[in-house]
CSV table of C-alpha atoms in Angstrom, one decimal:
chain,number,residue,atom,x,y,z
A,1171,MET,CA,-14.4,-16.4,-18.6
A,1172,VAL,CA,-12.3,-14.0,-16.6
A,1173,THR,CA,-9.4,-12.2,-18.4
A,1174,VAL,CA,-6.3,-11.4,-16.3
A,1175,ASP,CA,-4.0,-8.7,-17.6
A,1176,ARG,CA,-0.4,-8.9,-16.7
A,1177,VAL,CA,1.0,-5.5,-15.7
A,1178,PRO,CA,4.8,-5.4,-16.3
A,1179,HIS,CA,6.8,-4.1,-13.4
A,1180,SER,CA,8.5,-1.7,-15.8
A,1181,SER,CA,5.1,0.0,-16.6
A,1182,LEU,CA,4.4,1.0,-13.0
A,1183,HIS,CA,4.7,4.6,-12.0
A,1184,VAL,CA,7.5,5.1,-9.5
A,1185,SER,CA,6.9,7.9,-7.0
A,1186,LYS,CA,9.6,10.5,-6.2
A,1187,PRO,CA,11.6,8.6,-3.6
A,1188,THR,CA,12.2,10.0,-0.2
A,1189,TRP,CA,14.8,8.8,2.3
A,1190,TRP,CA,12.4,6.2,3.7
A,1191,LEU,CA,9.8,5.4,1.0
A,1192,GLU,CA,9.6,4.5,-2.7
A,1193,SER,CA,6.1,3.6,-4.1
A,1194,ARG,CA,5.1,1.9,-7.3
A,1195,PHE,CA,1.6,2.8,-8.3
A,1196,HIS,CA,-0.6,0.3,-10.3
A,1197,PHE,CA,-3.4,2.9,-10.5
A,1198,SER,CA,-3.7,6.7,-10.4
A,1199,PHE,CA,-2.8,7.7,-6.8
A,1200,ALA,CA,-1.4,10.7,-5.0
A,1201,ASP,CA,0.6,12.9,-7.5
A,1202,TYR,CA,0.3,10.3,-10.3
A,1203,TRP,CA,-2.8,10.5,-12.6
A,1204,ASP,CA,-3.3,8.4,-15.7
A,1205,PRO,CA,-7.0,8.2,-17.0
A,1206,ALA,CA,-6.2,4.7,-18.3
A,1207,ARG,CA,-5.3,3.6,-14.8
A,1208,GLU,CA,-8.1,5.0,-12.6
A,1209,ASN,CA,-9.1,1.8,-10.8
A,1210,PHE,CA,-10.2,-1.8,-11.3
A,1211,GLY,CA,-13.8,-2.1,-10.3
A,1212,VAL,CA,-14.1,-1.2,-6.6
A,1213,LEU,CA,-10.3,-1.6,-6.2
A,1214,ARG,CA,-9.0,2.0,-6.1
A,1215,VAL,CA,-5.4,1.8,-4.9
A,1216,LEU,CA,-2.8,-0.8,-5.3
A,1217,ASN,CA,0.7,0.3,-4.4
A,1218,ASP,CA,4.0,-1.5,-3.9
A,1219,ASP,CA,5.5,0.5,-1.0
A,1220,LEU,CA,9.1,-0.1,-0.3
A,1221,VAL,CA,9.7,1.2,3.2
A,1222,LYS,CA,13.2,1.6,4.7
A,1223,ALA,CA,13.9,-0.3,7.9
A,1224,GLY,CA,13.3,1.8,11.0
A,1225,ALA,CA,10.9,4.1,9.1
A,1226,GLY,CA,7.3,4.1,8.1
A,1227,PHE,CA,4.0,5.8,7.8
A,1228,GLY,CA,3.1,7.9,10.8
A,1229,ALA,CA,-0.4,7.9,12.2
A,1230,HIS,CA,-2.9,8.7,9.4
A,1231,PRO,CA,-6.6,8.2,8.9
A,1232,HIS,CA,-8.6,6.0,6.6
A,1233,ARG,CA,-12.4,5.4,6.3
A,1234,ASP,CA,-14.6,3.4,4.0
A,1235,ALA,CA,-11.7,1.2,2.9
A,1236,GLU,CA,-10.4,-2.3,3.2
A,1237,ILE,CA,-6.7,-2.4,3.5
A,1238,PHE,CA,-4.2,-5.3,3.4
A,1239,SER,CA,-0.5,-5.4,3.7
A,1240,TYR,CA,1.8,-8.2,2.6
A,1241,VAL,CA,5.3,-8.3,4.2
A,1242,VAL,CA,8.0,-9.0,1.6
A,1243,THR,CA,11.0,-8.7,3.8
A,1244,GLY,CA,11.8,-7.5,7.3
A,1245,GLN,CA,8.9,-6.8,9.7
A,1246,LEU,CA,5.7,-4.7,9.6
A,1247,SER,CA,4.8,-3.1,12.9
A,1248,HIS,CA,1.2,-1.8,13.1
A,1249,ALA,CA,-0.7,0.2,15.7
A,1250,ASP,CA,-4.2,1.7,15.4
A,1251,SER,CA,-6.7,3.9,17.2
A,1252,MET,CA,-8.7,0.8,18.3
A,1253,GLY,CA,-5.8,-0.3,20.5
A,1254,ASN,CA,-4.5,-3.0,18.2
A,1255,LYS,CA,-0.7,-3.5,18.0
A,1256,GLU,CA,1.2,-6.2,16.3
A,1257,ALA,CA,4.5,-7.0,14.6
A,1258,LEU,CA,4.3,-9.2,11.5
A,1259,PRO,CA,7.3,-11.0,10.0
A,1260,ARG,CA,8.1,-11.7,6.4
A,1261,GLY,CA,5.4,-13.7,4.6
A,1262,CYS,CA,2.5,-12.5,6.7
A,1263,VAL,CA,-0.6,-10.7,5.5
A,1264,GLN,CA,-2.5,-8.1,7.6
A,1265,TYR,CA,-6.1,-7.1,6.8
A,1266,MET,CA,-7.8,-4.0,8.3
A,1267,SER,CA,-11.3,-2.7,7.6
A,1268,ALA,CA,-11.4,1.1,8.0
A,1269,GLY,CA,-15.2,1.2,8.0
A,1270,THR,CA,-16.4,4.4,9.7
A,1271,GLY,CA,-12.8,5.5,10.4
A,1272,VAL,CA,-9.5,4.5,11.9
A,1273,VAL,CA,-6.2,6.1,12.5
A,1274,HIS,CA,-3.2,3.8,12.1
A,1275,SER,CA,0.6,3.7,11.6
A,1276,VAL,CA,2.9,1.2,10.1
A,1277,SER,CA,6.7,1.0,10.4
A,1278,LYS,CA,9.9,-1.0,9.9
A,1279,GLY,CA,10.7,-3.1,7.0
A,1280,GLU,CA,9.9,-3.5,3.3
A,1281,VAL,CA,6.1,-3.9,2.8
A,1282,LEU,CA,3.5,-3.9,0.1
A,1283,HIS,CA,0.6,-1.7,1.4
């Protein structure tokens, strides 16, 4: 039998907000470290990223990672170093395998990343 633990929204660590981003960390990540929240098996990062419209993450690298984004409101625009570009509306899910390395950017809207 699998046990599922509910993590209350109020227990998530909220990053220091910037003008364009507020993140809620489910696990230790960036400047937040809690030994009780290191990871869940191979899942290392789970963030709720609230991105202001018209802003986003500039080009940045990933490798050896599987990344998915779920668009809560607005639109997610994505571009990567493999030539992929797309704009996803609310309710869409995007999956990206970083494998040996990829550089990508995301912008516009409120997303979970």
